[in-house]
CSV table of C-alpha atoms (C1' of nucleotides) in Angstrom, one decimal:
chain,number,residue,atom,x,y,z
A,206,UNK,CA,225.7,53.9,23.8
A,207,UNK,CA,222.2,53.2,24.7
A,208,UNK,CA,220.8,56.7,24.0
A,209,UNK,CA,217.5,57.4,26.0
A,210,UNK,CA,215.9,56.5,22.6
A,211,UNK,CA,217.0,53.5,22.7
A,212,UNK,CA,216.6,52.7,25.9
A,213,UNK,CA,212.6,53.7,25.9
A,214,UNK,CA,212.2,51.3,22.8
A,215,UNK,CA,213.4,48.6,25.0
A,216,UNK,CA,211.4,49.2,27.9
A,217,UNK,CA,208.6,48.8,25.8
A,218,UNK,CA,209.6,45.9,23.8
A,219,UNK,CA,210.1,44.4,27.5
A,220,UNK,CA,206.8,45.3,28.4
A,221,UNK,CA,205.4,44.4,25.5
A,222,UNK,CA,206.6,41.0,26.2
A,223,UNK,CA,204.7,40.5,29.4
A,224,UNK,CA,202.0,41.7,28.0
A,225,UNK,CA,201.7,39.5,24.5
A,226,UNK,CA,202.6,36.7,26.5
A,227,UNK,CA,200.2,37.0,29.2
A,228,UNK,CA,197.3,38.0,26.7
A,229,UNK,CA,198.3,36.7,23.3
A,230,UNK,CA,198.6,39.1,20.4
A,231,UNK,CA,195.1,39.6,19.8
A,232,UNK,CA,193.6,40.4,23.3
A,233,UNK,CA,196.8,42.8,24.6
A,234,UNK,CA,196.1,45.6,24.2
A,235,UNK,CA,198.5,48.5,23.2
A,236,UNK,CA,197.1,51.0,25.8
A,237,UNK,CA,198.1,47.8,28.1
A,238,UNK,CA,201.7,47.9,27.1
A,239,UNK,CA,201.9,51.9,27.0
A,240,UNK,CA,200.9,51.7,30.5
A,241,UNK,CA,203.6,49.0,31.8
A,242,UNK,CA,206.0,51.4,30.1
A,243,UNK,CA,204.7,54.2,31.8
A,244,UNK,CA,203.7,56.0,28.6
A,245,UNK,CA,201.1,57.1,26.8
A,246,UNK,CA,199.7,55.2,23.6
A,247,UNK,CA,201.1,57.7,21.5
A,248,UNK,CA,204.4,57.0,22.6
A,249,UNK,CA,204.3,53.5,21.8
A,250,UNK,CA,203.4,54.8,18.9
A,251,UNK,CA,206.5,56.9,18.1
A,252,UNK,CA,208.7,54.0,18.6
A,253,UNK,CA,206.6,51.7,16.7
A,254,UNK,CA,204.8,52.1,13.6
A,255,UNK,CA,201.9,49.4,14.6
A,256,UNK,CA,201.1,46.5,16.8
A,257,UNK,CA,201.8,43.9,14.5
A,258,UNK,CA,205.8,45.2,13.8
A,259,UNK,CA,206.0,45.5,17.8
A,260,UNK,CA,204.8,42.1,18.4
A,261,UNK,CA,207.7,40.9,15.4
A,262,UNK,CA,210.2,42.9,17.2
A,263,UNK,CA,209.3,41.0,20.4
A,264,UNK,CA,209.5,37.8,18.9
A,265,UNK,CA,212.9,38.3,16.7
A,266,UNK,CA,214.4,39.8,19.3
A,267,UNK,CA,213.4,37.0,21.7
A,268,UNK,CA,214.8,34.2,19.2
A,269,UNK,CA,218.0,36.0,18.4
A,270,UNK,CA,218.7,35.4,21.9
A,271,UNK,CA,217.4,32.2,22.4
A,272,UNK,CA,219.6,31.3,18.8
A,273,UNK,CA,222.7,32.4,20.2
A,274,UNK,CA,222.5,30.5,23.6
A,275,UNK,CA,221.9,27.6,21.8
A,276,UNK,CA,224.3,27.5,19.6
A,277,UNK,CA,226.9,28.3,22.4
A,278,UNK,CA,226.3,25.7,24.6
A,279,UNK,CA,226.1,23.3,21.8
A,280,UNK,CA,229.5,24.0,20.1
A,281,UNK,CA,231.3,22.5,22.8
A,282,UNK,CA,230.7,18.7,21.9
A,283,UNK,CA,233.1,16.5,20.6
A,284,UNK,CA,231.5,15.0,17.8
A,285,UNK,CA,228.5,16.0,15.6
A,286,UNK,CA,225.6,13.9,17.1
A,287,UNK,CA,226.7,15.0,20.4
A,288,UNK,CA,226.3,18.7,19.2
A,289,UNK,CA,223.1,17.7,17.9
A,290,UNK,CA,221.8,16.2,20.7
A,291,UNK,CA,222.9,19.4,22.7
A,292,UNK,CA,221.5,21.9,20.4
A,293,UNK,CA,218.0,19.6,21.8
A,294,UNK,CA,219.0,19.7,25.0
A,295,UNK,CA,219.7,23.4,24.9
A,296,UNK,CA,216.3,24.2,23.0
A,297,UNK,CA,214.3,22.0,25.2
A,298,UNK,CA,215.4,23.5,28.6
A,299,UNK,CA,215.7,27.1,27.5
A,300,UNK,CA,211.7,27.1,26.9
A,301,UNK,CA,211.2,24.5,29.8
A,302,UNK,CA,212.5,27.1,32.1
A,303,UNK,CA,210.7,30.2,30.9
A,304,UNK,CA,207.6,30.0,29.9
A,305,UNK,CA,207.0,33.5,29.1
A,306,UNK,CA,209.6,32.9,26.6
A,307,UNK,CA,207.6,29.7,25.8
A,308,UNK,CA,204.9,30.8,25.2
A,309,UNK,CA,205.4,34.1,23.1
A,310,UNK,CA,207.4,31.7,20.8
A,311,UNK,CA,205.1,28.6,20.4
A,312,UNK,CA,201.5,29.6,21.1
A,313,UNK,CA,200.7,33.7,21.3
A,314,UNK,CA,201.6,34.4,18.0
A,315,UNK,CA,199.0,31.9,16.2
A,316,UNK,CA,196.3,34.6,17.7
A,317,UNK,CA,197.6,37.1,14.6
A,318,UNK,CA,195.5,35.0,12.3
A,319,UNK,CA,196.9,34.5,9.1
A,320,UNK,CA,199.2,36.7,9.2
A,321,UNK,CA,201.0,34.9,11.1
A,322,UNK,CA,201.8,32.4,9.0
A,323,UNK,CA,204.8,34.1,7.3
A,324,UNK,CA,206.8,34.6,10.9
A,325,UNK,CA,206.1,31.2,12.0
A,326,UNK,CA,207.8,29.0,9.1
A,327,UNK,CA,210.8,31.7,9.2
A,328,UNK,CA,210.8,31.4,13.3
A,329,UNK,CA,210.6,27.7,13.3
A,330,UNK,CA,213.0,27.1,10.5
A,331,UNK,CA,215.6,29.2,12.3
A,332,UNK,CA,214.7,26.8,14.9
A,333,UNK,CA,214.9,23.6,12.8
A,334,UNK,CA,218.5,25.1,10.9
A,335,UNK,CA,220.1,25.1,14.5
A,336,UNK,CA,219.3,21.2,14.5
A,337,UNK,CA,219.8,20.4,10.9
A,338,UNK,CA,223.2,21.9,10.5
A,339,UNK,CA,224.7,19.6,13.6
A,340,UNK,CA,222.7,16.7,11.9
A,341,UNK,CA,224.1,17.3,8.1
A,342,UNK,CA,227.5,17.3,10.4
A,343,UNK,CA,227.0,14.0,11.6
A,344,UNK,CA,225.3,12.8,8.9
A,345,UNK,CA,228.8,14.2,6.8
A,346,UNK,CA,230.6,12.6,9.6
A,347,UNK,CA,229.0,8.9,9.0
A,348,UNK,CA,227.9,9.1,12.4
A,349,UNK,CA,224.1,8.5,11.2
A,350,UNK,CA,222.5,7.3,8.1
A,351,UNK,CA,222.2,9.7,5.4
A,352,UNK,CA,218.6,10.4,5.8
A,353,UNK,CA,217.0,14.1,5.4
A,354,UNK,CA,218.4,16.3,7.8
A,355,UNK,CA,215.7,19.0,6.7
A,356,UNK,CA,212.9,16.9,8.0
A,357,UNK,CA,214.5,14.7,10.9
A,358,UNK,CA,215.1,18.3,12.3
A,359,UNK,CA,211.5,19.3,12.1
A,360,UNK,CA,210.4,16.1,13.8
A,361,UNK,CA,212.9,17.2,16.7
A,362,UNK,CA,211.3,20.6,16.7
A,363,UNK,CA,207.9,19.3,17.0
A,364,UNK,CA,208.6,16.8,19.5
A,365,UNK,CA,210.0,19.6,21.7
A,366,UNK,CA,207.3,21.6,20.5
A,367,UNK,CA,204.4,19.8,21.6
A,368,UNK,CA,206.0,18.8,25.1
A,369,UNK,CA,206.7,22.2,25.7
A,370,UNK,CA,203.2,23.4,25.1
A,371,UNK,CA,202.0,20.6,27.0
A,372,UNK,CA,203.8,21.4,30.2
A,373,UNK,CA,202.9,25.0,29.4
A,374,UNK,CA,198.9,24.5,29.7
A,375,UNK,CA,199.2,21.3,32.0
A,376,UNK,CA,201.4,21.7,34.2
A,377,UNK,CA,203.1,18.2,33.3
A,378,UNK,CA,205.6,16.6,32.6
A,379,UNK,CA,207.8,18.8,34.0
A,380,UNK,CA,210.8,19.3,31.3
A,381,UNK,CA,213.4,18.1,33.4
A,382,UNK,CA,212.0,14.5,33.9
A,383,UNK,CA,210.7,14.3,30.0
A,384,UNK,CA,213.7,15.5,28.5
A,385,UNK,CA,216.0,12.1,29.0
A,386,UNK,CA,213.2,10.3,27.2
A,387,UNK,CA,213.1,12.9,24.7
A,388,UNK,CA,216.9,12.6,23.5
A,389,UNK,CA,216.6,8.7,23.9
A,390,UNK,CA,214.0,9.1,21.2
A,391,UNK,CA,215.0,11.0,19.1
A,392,UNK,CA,218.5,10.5,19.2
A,393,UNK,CA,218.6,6.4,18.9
A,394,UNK,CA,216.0,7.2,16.1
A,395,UNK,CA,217.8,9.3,14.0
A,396,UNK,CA,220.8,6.8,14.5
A,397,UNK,CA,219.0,3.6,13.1
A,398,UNK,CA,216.7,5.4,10.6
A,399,UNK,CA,216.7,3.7,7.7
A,400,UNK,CA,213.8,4.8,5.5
A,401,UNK,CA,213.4,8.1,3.2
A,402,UNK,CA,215.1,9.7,0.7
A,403,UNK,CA,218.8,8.3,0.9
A,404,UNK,CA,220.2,8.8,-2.2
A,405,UNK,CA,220.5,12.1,-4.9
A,406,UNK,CA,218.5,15.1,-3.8
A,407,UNK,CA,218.0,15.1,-0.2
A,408,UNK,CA,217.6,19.2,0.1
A,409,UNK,CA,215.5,20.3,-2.5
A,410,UNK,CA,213.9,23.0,-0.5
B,245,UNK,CA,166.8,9.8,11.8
B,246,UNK,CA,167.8,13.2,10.4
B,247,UNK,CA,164.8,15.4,11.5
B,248,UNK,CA,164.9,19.0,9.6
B,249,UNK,CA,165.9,20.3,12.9
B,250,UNK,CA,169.2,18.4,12.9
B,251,UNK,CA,169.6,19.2,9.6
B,252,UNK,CA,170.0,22.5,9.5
B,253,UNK,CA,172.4,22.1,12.5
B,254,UNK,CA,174.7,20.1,10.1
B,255,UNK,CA,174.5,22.7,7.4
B,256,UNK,CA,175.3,25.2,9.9
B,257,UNK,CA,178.4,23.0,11.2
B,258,UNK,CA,179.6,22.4,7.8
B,259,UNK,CA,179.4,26.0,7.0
B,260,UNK,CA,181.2,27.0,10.1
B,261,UNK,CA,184.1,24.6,9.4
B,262,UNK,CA,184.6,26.2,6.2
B,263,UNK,CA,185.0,29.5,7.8
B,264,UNK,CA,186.8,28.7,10.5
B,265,UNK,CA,189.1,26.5,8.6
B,266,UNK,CA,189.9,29.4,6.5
B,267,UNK,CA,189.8,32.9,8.9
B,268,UNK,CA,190.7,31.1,12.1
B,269,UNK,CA,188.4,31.5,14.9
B,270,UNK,CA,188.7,35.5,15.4
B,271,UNK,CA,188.8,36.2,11.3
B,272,UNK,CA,185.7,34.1,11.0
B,273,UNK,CA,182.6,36.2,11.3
B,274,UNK,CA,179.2,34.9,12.4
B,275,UNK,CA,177.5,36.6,9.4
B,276,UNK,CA,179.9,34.8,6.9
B,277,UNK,CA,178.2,31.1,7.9
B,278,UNK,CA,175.1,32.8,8.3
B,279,UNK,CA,175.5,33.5,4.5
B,280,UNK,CA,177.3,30.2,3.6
B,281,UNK,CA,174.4,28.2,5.3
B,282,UNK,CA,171.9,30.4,3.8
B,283,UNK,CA,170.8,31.5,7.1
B,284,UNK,CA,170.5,35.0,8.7
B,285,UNK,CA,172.8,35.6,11.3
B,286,UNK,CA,169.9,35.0,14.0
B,287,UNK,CA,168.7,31.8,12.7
B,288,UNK,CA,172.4,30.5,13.8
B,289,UNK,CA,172.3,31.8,17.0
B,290,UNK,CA,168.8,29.9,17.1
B,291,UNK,CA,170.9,26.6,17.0
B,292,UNK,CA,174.5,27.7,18.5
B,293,UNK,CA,174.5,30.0,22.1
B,294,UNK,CA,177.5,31.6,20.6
B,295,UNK,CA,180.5,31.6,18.5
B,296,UNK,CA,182.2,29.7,20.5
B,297,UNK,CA,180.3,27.1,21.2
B,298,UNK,CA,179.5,26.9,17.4
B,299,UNK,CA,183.3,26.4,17.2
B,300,UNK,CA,183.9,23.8,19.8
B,301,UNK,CA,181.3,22.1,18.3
B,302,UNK,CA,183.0,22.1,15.2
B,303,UNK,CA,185.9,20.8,16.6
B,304,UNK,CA,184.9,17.9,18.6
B,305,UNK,CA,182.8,16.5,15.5
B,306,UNK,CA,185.7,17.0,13.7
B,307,UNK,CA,188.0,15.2,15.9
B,308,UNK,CA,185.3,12.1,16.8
B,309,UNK,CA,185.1,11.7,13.2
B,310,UNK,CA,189.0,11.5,12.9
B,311,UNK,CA,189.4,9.4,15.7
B,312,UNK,CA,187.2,6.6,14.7
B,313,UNK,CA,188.7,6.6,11.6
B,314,UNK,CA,192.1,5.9,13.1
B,315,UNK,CA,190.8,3.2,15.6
B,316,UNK,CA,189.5,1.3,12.1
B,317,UNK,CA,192.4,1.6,10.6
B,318,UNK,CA,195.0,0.8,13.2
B,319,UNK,CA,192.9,-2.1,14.5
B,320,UNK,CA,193.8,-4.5,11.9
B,321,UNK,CA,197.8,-5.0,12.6
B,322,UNK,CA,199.0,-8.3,14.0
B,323,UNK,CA,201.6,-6.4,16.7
B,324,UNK,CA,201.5,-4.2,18.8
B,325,UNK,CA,204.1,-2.0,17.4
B,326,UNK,CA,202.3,-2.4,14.3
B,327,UNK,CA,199.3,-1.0,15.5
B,328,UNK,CA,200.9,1.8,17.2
B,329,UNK,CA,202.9,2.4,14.0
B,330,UNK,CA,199.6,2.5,12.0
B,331,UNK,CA,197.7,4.8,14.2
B,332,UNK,CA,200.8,7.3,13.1
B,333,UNK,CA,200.3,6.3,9.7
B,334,UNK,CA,196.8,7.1,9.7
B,335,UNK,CA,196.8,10.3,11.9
B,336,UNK,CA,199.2,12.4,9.8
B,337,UNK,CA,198.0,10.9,6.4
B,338,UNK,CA,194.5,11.6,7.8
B,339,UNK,CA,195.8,15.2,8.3
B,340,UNK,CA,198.4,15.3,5.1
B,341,UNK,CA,195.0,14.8,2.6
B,342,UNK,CA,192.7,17.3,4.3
B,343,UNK,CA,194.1,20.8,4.7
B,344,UNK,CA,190.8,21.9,6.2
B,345,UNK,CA,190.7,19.2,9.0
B,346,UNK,CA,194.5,19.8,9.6
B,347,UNK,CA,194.1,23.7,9.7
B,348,UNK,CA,191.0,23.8,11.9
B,349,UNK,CA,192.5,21.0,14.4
B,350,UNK,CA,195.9,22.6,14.8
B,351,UNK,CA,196.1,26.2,13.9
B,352,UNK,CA,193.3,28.3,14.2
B,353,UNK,CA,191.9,27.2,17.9
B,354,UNK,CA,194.7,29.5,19.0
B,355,UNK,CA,193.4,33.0,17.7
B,356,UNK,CA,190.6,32.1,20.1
B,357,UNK,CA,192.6,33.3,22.6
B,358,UNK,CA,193.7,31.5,26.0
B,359,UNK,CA,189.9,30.4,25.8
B,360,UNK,CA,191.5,27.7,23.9
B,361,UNK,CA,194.2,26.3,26.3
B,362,UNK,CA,191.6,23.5,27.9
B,363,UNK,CA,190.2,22.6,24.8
B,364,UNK,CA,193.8,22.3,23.5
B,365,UNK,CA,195.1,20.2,25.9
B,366,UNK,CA,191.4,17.7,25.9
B,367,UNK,CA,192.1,17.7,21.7
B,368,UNK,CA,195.3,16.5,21.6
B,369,UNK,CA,195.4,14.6,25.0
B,370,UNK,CA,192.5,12.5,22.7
B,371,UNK,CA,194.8,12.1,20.4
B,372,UNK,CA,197.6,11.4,21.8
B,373,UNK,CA,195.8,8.7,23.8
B,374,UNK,CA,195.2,6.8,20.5
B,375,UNK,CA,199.1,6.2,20.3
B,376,UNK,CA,199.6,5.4,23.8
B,377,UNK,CA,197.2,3.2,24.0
B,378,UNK,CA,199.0,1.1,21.5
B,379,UNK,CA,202.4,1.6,22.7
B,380,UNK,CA,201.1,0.3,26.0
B,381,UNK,CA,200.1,-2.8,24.7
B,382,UNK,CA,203.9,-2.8,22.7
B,383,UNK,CA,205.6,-2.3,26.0
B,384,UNK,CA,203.5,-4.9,28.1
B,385,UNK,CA,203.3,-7.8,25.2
B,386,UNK,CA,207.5,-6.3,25.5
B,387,UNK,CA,207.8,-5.2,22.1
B,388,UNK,CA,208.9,-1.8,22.8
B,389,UNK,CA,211.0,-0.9,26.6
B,390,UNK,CA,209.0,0.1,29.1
B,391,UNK,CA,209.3,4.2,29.0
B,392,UNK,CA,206.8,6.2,29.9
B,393,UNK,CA,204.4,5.9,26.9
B,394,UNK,CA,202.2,8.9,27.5
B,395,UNK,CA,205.5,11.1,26.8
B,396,UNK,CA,206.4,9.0,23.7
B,397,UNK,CA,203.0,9.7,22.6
B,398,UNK,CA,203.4,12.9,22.6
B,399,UNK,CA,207.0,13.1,21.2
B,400,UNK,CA,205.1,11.6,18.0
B,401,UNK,CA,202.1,13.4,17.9
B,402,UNK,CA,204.2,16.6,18.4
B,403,UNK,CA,206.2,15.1,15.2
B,404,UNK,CA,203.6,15.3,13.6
B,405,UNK,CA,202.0,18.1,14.3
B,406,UNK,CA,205.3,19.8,12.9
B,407,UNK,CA,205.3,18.5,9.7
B,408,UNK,CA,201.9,19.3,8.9
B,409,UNK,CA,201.8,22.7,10.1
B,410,UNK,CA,205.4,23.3,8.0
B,411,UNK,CA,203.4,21.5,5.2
B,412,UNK,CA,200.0,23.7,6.0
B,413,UNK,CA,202.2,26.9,5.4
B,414,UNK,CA,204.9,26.1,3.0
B,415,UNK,CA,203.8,23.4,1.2
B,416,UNK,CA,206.3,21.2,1.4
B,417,UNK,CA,207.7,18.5,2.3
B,418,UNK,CA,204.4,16.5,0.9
B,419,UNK,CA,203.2,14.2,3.6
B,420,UNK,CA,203.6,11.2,1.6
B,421,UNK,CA,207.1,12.0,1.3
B,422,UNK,CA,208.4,12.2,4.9
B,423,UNK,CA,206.1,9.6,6.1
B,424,UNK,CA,208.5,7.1,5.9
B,425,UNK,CA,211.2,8.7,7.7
B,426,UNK,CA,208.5,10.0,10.6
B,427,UNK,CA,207.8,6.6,10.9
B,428,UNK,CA,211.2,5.2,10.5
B,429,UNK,CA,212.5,7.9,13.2
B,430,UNK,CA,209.8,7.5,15.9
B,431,UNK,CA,209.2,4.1,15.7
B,432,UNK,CA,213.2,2.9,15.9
B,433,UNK,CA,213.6,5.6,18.4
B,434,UNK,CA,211.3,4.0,20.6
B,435,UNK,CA,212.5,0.4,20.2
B,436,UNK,CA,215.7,1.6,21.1
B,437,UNK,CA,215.1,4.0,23.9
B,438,UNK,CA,216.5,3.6,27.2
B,439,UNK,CA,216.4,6.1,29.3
B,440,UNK,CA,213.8,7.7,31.4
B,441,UNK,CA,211.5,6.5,34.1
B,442,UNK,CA,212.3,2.8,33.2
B,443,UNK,CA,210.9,1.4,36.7
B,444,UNK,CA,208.2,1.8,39.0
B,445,UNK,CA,205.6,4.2,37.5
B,446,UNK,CA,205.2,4.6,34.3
B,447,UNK,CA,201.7,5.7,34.0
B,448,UNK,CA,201.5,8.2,37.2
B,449,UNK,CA,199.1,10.4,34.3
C,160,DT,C1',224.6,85.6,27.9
C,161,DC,C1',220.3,84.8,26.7
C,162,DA,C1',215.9,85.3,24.0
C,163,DA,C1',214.1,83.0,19.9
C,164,DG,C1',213.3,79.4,17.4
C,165,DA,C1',213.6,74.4,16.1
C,166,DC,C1',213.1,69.8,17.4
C,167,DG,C1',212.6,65.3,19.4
C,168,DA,C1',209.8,62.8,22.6
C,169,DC,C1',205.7,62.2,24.3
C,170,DC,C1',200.6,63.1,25.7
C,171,DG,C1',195.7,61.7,25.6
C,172,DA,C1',191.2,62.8,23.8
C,173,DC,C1',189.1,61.4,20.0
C,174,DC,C1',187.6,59.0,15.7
C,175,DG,C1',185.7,55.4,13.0
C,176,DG,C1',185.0,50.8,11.7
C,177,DT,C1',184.0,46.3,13.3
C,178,DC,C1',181.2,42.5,15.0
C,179,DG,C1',179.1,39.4,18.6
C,180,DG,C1',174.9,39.3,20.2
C,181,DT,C1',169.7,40.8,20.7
C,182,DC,C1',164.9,41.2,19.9
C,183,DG,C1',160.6,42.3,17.9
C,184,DG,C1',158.6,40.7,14.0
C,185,DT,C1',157.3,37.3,10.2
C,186,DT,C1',156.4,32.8,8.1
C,187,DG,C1',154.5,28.4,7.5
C,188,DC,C1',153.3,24.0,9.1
C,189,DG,C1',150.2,21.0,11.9
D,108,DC,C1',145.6,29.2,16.6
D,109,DG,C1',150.2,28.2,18.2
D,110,DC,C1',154.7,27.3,18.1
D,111,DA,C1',159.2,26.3,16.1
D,112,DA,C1',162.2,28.2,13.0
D,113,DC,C1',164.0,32.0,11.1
D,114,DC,C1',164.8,37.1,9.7
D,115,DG,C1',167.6,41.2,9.7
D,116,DA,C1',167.9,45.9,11.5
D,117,DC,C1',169.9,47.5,15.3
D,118,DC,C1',172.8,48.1,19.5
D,119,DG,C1',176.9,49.2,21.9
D,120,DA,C1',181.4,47.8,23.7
D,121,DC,C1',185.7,47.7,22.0
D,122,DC,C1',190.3,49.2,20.3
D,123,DG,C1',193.9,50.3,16.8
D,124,DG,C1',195.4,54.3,15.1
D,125,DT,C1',195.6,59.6,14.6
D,126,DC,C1',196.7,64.3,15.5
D,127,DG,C1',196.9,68.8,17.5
D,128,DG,C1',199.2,70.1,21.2
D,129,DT,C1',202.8,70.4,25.2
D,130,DC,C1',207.3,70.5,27.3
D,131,DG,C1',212.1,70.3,28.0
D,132,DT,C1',216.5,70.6,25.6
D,133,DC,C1',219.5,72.0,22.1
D,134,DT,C1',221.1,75.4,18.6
D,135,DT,C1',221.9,79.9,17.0
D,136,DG,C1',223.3,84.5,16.6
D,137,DA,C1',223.5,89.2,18.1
DNA sequence: TCAAGACGACCGACCGGTCGGTCGGTTGCG
DNA sequence: CGCAACCGACCGACCGGTCGGTCGTCTTGA
């Protein structure tokens, strides 16, 4: 197990992300990462075919992780809102601790240009699926109204979201003291939404 | 009114958020609104000091225009909660019409770079203020608990943000189809709220 | 046992296209 | 004439990607 050739690609995807999320994808630099791995540029090379898949390694690799925490801690709840409303929680304060983590997920990657656009609705809908599953529980589970799960999930991700990147460049609210307001929100919201889509097709997507 | 001068400024401003709407701010090349204006490349650096500053510029006309357009349109509601409710309406319907305005405003200030952290957190502190200010009046007149309003601001401008970025990229859902759950979501969710700093300082911001 | 070759991992100088910004020059209006 | 407005060829820093080469380790076979 972890051959020296594996090991070297992992060095550098760790040092590439210090260096994406210090710099953003555009300004690091790749002679930047080969040095914080204490190689040369062509050895970055070997491991990786280009800048753009290295960055995408970083970043899947990042939310696989952050994916599987989540959905641990949340699968201890009771009942399905309450897994909802942990998967939040567990989201919310995963980024609010880390914000290298933070910000290679929600703000770096936008500096691809376009190209991004792809990775971004498949990294955010992983996101969103973690949510939306616990809510089509609950909503199965009559424990709130039968509204669609699809979009009350993206409005939870985007609420996090923008608090998150909020904190990130100012400093405030720290998470800790917005994140009771945050479920109270959201959580009472999605239990007395009324409006939308309730009957037939609520998942044409 | 208008002098040539100014003019040509405009041209060059309307160019520019054509490019920069499309490219983002690192794709976009100078030469391409130099062409688009029907200018050479110096005659826009006669007006603008640099690319950036063309692109701020951009930007905060942009973003005045959208914000008086809110203010009128929010302005008319009886309630509070009304008109807090209709600045939502009319920021994301604003943004669900105009893919240009909504891709220039939320997207492609981050290929700039972390250049683009202040002006980030200026933009949508603006408009985020638009809510609060309304939800302040809801919470004093007591229509709404008194939570901290700045974070329930954000909580629905980052909602918002999320569902026209998801719609920017994927095309779906159409604005005018999860409106009414955004609102119904947000707007429940904060009459019902609870938690959080419910004494003592609510605007320490 | 050990030279001879093969090979994986890595080096780093170099290439080549790109693009923001400059500047000497031109135009046309008052 | 004089100045504002504009032109467009040019500069030069920058950086992703390449490629001929090196070095240590493993394989082979006499």
């Amino acid at each position: 197990m972890t051959a020296p050739r594996e090991a070297t690609r992992d060095r550098i995807l760790e040092a590439a992300e210090h260096v994406f999320a210090d710099k953003g994808y555009h300004d690091a630099l790749v002679d930047e990462v080969a040095t914080a791995t204490a190689l040369s540029k062509g050895g970055v090379y070997f491991h990786f075919p280009s800048k753009e898949d290295l960055f995408f390694a970083v970043v899947d690799r990042l939310a696989d992780r952050l994916i599987s925490k989540v959905e641990r801690e949340s699968s201890t709840q009771p009942t399905a809102i309450g897994r909802a409303e942990a998967a939040l929680t567990a989201v919310f304060s995963a980024l609010g601790k880390r914000r290298r983590l933070a910000r290679l997920l929600m703000v770096q990657g936008y500096s691809m240009g376009n190209a991004f656009e792809r990775k971004r609705v498949e990294l955010f809908g992983r996101f969103a699926s973690l949510i939306r599953q616990r809510l089509d529980e609950a909503s199965a589970a009559g424990e709130i109204p039968p509204v669609d799960t699809t979009i009350v999930a993206h409005i939870w991700l985007g609420a996090i979201n923008e608090l998150v990147i909020r904190w990130l460049y100012s400093g405030e609210p720290a998470p800790m003291e917005a994140l009771p307001i945050l479920r109270s929100v959201l959580v009472e919201g999605t239990r007395a939404s009324h409006a939308g889509r309730v009957a037939g097709e609520a998942g044409n997507g």
